[in-house]
Structure formats: C-alpha cells, structure tokens
Short mmCIF file of C-alpha atoms in Angstrom, two decimals:
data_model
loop_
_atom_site.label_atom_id
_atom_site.label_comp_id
_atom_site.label_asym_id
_atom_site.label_seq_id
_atom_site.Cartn_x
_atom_site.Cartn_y
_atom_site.Cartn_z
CA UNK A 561 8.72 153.28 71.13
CA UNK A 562 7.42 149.92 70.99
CA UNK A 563 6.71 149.74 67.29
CA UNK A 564 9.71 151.18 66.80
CA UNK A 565 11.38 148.53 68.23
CA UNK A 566 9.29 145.55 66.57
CA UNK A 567 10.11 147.54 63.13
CA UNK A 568 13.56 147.23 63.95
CA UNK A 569 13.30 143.41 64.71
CA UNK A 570 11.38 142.49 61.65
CA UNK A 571 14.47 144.22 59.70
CA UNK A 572 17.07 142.40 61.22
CA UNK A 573 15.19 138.71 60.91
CA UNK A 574 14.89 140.42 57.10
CA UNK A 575 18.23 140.66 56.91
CA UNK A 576 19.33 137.34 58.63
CA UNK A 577 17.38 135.47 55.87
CA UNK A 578 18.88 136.67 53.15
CA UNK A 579 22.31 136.65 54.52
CA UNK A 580 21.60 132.74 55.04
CA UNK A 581 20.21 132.32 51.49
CA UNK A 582 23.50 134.16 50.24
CA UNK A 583 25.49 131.58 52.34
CA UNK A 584 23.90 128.76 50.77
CA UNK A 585 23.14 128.82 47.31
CA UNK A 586 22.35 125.00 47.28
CA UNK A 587 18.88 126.18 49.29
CA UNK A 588 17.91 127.95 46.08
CA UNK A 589 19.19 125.08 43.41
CA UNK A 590 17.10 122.61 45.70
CA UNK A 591 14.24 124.76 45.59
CA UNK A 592 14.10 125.50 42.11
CA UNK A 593 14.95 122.31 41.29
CA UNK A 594 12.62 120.90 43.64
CA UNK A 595 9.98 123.30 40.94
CA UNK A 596 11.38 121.91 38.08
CA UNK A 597 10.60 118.35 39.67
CA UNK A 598 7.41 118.98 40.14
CA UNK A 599 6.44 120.39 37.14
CA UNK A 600 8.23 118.09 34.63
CA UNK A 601 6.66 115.06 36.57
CA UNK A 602 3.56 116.80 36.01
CA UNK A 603 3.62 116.72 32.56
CA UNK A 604 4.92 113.30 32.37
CA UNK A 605 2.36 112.23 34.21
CA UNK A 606 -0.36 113.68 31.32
CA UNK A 607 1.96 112.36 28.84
CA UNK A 608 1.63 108.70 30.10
CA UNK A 609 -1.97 109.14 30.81
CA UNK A 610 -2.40 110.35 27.44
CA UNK A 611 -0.58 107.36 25.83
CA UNK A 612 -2.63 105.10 28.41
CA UNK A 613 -5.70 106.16 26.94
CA UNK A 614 -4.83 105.85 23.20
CA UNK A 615 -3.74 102.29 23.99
CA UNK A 616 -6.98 101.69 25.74
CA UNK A 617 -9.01 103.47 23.10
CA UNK A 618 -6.82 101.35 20.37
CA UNK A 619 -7.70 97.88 22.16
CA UNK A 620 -11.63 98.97 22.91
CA UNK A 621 -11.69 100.03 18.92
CA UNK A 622 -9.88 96.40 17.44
CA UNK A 623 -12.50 94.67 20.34
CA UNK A 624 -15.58 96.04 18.69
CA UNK A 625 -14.23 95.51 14.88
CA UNK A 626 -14.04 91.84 16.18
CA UNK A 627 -17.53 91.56 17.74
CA UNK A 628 -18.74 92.93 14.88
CA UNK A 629 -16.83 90.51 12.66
CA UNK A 630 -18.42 87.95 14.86
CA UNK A 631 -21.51 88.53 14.29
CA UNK A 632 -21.34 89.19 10.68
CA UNK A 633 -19.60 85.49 10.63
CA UNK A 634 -22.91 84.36 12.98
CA UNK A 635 -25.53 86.27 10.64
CA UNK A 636 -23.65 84.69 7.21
CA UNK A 637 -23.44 81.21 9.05
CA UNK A 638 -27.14 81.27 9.84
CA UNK A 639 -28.78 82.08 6.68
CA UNK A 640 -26.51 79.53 5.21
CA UNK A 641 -27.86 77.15 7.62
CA UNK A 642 -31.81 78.57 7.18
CA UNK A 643 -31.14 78.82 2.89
CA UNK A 644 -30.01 74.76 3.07
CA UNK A 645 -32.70 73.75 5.89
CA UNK A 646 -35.72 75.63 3.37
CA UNK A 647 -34.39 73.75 0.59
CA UNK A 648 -33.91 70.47 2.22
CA UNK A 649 -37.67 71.12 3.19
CA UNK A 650 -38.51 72.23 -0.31
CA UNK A 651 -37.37 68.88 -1.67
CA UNK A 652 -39.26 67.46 0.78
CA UNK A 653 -42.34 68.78 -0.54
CA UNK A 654 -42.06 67.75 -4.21
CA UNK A 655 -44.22 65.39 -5.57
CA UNK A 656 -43.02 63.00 -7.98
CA UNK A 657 -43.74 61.83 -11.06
CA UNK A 658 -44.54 58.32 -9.99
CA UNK A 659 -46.90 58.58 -7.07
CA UNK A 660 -48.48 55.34 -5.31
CA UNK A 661 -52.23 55.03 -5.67
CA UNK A 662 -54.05 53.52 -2.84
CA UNK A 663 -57.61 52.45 -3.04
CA UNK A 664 -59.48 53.63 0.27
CA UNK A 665 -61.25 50.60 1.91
CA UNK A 666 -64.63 49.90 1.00
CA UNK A 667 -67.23 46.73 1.44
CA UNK A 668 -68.05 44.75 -0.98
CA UNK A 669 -65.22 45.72 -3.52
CA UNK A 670 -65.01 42.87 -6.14
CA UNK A 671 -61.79 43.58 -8.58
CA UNK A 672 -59.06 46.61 -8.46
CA UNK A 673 -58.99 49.23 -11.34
CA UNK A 674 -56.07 50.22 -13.04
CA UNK A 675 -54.64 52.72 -10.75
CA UNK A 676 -51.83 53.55 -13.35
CA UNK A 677 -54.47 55.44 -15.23
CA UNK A 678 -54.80 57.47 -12.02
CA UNK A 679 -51.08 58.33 -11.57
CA UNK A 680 -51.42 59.75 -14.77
CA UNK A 681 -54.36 61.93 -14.55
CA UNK A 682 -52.46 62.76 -11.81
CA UNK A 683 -49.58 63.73 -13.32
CA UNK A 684 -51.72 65.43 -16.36
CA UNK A 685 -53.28 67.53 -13.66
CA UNK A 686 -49.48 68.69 -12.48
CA UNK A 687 -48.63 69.14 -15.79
CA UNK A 688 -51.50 71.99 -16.27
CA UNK A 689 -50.25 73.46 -12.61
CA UNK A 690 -46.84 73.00 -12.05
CA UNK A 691 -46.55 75.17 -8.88
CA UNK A 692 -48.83 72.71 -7.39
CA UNK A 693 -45.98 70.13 -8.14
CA UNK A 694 -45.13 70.94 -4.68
CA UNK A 695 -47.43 69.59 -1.19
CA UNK A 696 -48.15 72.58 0.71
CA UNK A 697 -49.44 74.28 -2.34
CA UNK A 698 -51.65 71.33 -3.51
CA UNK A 699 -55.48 72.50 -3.97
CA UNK A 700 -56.79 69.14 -2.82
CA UNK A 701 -60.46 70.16 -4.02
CA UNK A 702 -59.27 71.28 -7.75
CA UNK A 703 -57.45 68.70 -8.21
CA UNK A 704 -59.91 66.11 -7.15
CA UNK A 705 -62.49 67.44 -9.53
CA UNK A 706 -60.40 67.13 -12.45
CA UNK A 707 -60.00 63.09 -11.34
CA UNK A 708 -63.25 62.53 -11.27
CA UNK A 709 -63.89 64.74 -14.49
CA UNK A 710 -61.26 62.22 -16.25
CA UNK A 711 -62.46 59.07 -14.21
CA UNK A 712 -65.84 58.90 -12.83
CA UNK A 713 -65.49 56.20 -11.02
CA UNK A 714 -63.66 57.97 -8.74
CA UNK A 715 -65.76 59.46 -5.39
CA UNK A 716 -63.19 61.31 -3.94
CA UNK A 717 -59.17 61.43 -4.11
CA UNK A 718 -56.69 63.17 -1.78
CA UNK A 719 -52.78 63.60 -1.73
CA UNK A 720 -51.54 62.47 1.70
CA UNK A 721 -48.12 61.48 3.23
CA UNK A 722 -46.74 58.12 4.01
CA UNK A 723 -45.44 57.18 7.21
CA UNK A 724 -42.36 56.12 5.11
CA UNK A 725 -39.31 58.59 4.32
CA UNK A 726 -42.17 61.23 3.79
CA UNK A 727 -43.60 59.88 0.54
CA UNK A 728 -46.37 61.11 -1.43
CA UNK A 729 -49.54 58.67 -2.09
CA UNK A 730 -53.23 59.25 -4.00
CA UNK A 731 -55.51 57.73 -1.62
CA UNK A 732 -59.17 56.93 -4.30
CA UNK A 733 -62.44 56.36 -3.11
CA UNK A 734 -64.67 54.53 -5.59
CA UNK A 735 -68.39 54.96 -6.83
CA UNK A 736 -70.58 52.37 -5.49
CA UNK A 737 -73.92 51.94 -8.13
CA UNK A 738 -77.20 51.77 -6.69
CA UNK A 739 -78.94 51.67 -10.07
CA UNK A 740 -77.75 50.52 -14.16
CA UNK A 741 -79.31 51.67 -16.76
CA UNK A 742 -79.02 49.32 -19.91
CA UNK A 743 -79.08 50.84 -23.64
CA UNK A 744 -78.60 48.71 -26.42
CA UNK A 745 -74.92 47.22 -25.84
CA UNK A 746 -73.63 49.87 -22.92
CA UNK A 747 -74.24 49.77 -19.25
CA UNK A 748 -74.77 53.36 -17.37
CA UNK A 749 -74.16 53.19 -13.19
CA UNK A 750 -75.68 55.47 -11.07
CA UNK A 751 -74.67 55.94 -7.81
CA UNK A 752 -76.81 57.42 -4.49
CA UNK A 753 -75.35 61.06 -5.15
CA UNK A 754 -76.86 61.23 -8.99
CA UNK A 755 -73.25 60.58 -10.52
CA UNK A 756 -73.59 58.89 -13.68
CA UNK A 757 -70.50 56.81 -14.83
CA UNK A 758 -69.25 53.84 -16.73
CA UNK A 759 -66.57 51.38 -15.30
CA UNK A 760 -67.85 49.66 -12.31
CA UNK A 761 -65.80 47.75 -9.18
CA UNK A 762 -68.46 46.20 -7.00
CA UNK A 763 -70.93 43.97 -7.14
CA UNK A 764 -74.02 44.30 -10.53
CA UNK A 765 -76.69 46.44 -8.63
CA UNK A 766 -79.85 44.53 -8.52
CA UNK A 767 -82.08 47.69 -9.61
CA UNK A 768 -82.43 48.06 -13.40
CA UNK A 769 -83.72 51.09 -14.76
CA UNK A 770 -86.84 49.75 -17.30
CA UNK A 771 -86.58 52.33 -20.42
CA UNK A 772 -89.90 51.87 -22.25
CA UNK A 773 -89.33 55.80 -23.57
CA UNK A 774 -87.63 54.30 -26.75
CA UNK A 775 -84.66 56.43 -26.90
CA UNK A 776 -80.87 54.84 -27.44
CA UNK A 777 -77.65 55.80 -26.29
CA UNK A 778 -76.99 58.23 -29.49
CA UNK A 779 -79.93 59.84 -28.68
CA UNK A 780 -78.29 63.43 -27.63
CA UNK A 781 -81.09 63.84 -24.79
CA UNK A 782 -80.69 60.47 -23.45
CA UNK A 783 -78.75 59.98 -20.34
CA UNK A 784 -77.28 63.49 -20.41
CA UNK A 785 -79.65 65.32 -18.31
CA UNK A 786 -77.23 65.38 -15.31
CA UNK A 787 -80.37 66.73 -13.09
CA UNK A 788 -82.77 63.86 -14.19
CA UNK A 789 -80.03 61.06 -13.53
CA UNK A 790 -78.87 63.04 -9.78
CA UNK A 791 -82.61 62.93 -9.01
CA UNK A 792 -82.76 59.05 -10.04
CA UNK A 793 -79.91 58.12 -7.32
CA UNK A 794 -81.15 60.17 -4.17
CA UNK A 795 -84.71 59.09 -4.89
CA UNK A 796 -83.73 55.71 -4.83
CA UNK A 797 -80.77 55.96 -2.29
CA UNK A 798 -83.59 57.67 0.01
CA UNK A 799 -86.37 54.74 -0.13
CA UNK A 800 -84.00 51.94 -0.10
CA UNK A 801 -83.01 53.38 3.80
CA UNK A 802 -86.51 54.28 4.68
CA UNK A 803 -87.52 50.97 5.66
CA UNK A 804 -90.20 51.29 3.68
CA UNK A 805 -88.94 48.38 1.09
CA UNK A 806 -86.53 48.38 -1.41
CA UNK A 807 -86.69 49.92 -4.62
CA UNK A 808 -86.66 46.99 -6.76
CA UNK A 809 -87.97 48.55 -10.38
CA UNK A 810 -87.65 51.86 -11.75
CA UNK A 811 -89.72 52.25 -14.84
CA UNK A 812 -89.20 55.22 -17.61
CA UNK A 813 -92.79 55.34 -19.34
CA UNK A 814 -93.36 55.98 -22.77
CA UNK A 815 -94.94 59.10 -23.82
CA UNK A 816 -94.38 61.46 -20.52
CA UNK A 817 -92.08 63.94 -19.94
CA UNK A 818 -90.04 64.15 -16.72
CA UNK A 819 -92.21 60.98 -15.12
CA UNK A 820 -90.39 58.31 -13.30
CA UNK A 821 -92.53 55.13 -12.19
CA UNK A 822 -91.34 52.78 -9.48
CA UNK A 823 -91.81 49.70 -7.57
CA UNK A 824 -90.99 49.13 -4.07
CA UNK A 825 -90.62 45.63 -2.71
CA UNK A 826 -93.67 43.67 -1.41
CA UNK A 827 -95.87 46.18 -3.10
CA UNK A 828 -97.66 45.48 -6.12
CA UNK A 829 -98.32 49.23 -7.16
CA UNK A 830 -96.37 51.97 -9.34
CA UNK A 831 -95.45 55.05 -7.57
CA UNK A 832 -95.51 58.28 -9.83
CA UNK A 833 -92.62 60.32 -9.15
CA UNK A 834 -91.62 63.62 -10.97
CA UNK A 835 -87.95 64.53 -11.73
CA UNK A 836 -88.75 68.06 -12.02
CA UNK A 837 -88.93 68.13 -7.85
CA UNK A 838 -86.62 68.00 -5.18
CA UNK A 839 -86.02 63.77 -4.76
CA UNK A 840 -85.78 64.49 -0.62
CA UNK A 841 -89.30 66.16 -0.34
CA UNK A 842 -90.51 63.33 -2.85
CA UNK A 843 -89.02 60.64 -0.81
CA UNK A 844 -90.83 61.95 2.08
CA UNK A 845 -94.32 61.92 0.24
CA UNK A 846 -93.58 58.49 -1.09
CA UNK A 847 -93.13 56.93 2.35
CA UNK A 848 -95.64 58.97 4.21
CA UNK A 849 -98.52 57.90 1.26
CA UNK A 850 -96.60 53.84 1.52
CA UNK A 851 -97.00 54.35 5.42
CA UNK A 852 -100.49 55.47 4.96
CA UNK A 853 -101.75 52.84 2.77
CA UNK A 854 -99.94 50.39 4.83
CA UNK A 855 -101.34 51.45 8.23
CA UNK A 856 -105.40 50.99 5.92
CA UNK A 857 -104.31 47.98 4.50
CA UNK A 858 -104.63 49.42 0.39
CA UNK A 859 -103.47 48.14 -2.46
CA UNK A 860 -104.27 50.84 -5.14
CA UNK A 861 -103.14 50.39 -8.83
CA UNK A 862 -100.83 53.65 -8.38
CA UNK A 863 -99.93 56.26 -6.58
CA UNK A 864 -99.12 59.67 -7.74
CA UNK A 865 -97.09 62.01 -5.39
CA UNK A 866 -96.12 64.36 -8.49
CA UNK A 867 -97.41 67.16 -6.49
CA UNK A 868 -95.65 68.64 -4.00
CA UNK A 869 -97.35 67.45 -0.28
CA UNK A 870 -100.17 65.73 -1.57
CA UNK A 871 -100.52 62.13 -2.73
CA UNK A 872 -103.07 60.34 -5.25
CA UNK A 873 -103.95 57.03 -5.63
CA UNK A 874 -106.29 54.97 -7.50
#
C-alpha cells in the first residue's frame, strides 16, 4: 500500500512539471539559449586564444629575425674593425726604404764610416727577401751575416725600433783590430775573434804582423786561410789579457809551414806557436811555460809550445 502510494506521488510531481514547462515556454528558450551561450562563448573563447597566439608567435618570430640581424650587423662591424686594426698594424711593421743607421757606442772610436753604404746593403738584403720587408718576420741572424759578408767591418747589426712614431733603425757594431798585417801597399786588420777585414775606425793597432815568409798580397794562399788568420786574433787577444805581457811582435818565419813566432813584452825570447792547434789550449801553454820561466828567473833564446801540453826551450 505504501509504495503504491509513493508511485502515485512521484506521477503527479511528474505531471506538475511538465504542466509548468507547458505554461512557460520562456523556461525552455532561456535554457536552450542559456546552451547556446555557453557554447558559442566557448568557441569564441578558442577563437581569440587562437588569434592571441598567432600574434604572439608573429611578434616572438620578427624579435628573433631582429636579434639575428643584430648580430650579423655586430659580427660585419667587428671584422671591419679587426681587418682595418691588422692593417693599421701591418703598416706598422714595414720597413722602409730609407732606414737610420746608428753606430752602437764603443771606446776609442776615432772617425764614423759611411753608414749610407749600410742602408743599402740593407736594402740589397730586402731586395733578395722581400717578405722580410716586414719587422716581425725579420731573421735578425741572416740578415746580419749578409752585412758583415758585404762589410766586414761590421761586428754585429740588428733592426730595432725607435722610441719615435715606431720607426725602424740599424743599430752597427764595429770591428776593433788587435793586429795589421802590412803587404806591399794594403793594410789587413785582424780583430780578437780571427775576422780579417779592410776599412778600419779606431785607433792603428800597435801589433804588426812581421812577414819574413816572402809571399804578397796576389799570392792566392796569402791571407786567405780564414783558420790561420782566426787563430792569429784569439792567440793574441788571449795573451794580451793574461797578464803575462803584451804581445808586442808577431813574426811569420821564412821557410816553415803553419809556424807563428812571437814576442811578448819585457821578454827578450821568441815563442813558437803552431796554427795547426787550438789558440786557447796554446795560450794556456804559453803562459804556464812564461810563468814558469818567470817564477826560475830564465831567459832562454826560445820557447817552443808546438806540442800540445808540453813546452821546450833552449
């Protein structure tokens, strides 16, 4: 009975509703318009987020064409600027044609050489290696061998920059003679390293070379034995700071090969040297056998320190 009667009661409230909804039709419009609504704002809602993001994605796509721009305008800019600044430094590193010569300060210097005869070995030296035209690719030992091999007088030479506007000077060192070696009209200076040449700047060295051997300058075998005249100088250079005395005759004998005499201040006797041995380990025997004789108080006629550690005298 009881469901009965709630079956009848969910039938009338049924019926009620509809009979309401029949009554008012604007319920219905409302409702389904109230659908409608929603769903159209729905879709206008994607539609403006949609446009949103293609004007976001538009402005995020011009922004990275312009960075890009940017730093194709920076990259351009600075190898401009790195192009100009390497050839600004370029031209800063040439060497031209008329460089300054300096001569390097030395005692007892009497007269200046013509240093235009320099500049132009110089430039005759540049002409043979024209990539050297420029400073950082200057071989400073090449080129001061071919100086010297066009001036002997030269000792050593070497490209250096000015304190001025970055200019280029030669700064020359000259030979200084310790020995001259007369034949017939011409003078030959030697200097402590063995380095025979011709035009000299300082004072007349005192030491004369006596040439009893009889051969002239024309003589092919005369003077050019670049060995015999290197062991000349550092014999002499040697003795004359050994405090021994200084050499004050070298004598070329007649009718020897390879002999050298000489005469040491103070001391009446000839030393016999050979050329054909090292003139350090010579030097040494010399002043140990002058030290010896010294210390005994002899005066031989000569002593002969041809051989190698030993010394003779008569």
């Amino acid at each position: 009975m009881a469901q009965l009667i709630r079956f009848l009661w969910r039938r009338l409230r049924r019926g009620r509703r509809r009979a309401n909804l029949a009554d008012n039709p604007a319920a219905t419009v409302f409702r389904r318009g109230r659908a409608l609504v929603g769903d159209g704002a729905s879709r206008g809602g994607q539609v403006a987020n949609s446009t949103a993001a293609g004007r976001l994605s538009s402005l995020r796509l011009k922004l990275h064409h312009l960075r890009a721009k940017r730093r194709a305008i920076l990259g351009a800019l600075l190898a401009t600027l790195l192009v100009a600044g390497g050839l600004v430094w370029l031209i800063g590193q040439f060497i031209p044609q008329s460089v300054g010569v300096t001569l390097e300060y030395q005692s007892g210097l009497l007269s200046r050489p013509d240093t235009a005869r320099y500049a132009d070995s110089l430039n005759a030296y540049f002409a043979l290696n024209p990539t050297e035209r420029f400073m950082f690719n200057v071989n400073q030992p090449n080129m001061q061998a071919w100086l010297i091999q066009q001036n002997s007088e030269i000792k050593t030479a070497k490209l250096e920059r000015t304190s001025s506007k970055g200019s280029v000077r030669l700064v020359v060192a000259l030979r200084d003679p310790v020995v001259v070696w007369r034949l017939g009209g011409e003078q030959l200076y030697i200097d402590a390293s063995g380095v025979v040449f011709k035009n000299n700047y300082f004072a007349q060295p005192a030491l004369t070379v006596n040439d009893q051997s009889g051969i002239t300058a024309k003589d092919p075998t005369a003077i050019t034995s670049g060995r015999f005249l290197g062991f000349l100088g550092q014999l002499v250079a040697n003795l004359n700071h050994a405090g021994v005395g200084a050499v004050n005759e070298v004598i070329i004998p007649a009718g020897v090969t390879r002999e050298v005499d000489i005469r040491l201040q103070g001391r009446s006797y000839v030393i016999k040297a050979y050329s054909g041995r090292d003139a350090y380990s010579q030097a040494a025997d010399i002043i140990s056998a002058v030290r010896y004789l010294d210390a005994h108080k002899l005066n031989p006629q000569y002593v002969d320190v041809r051989v190698a550690g030993k010394a003779f005298y008569k």
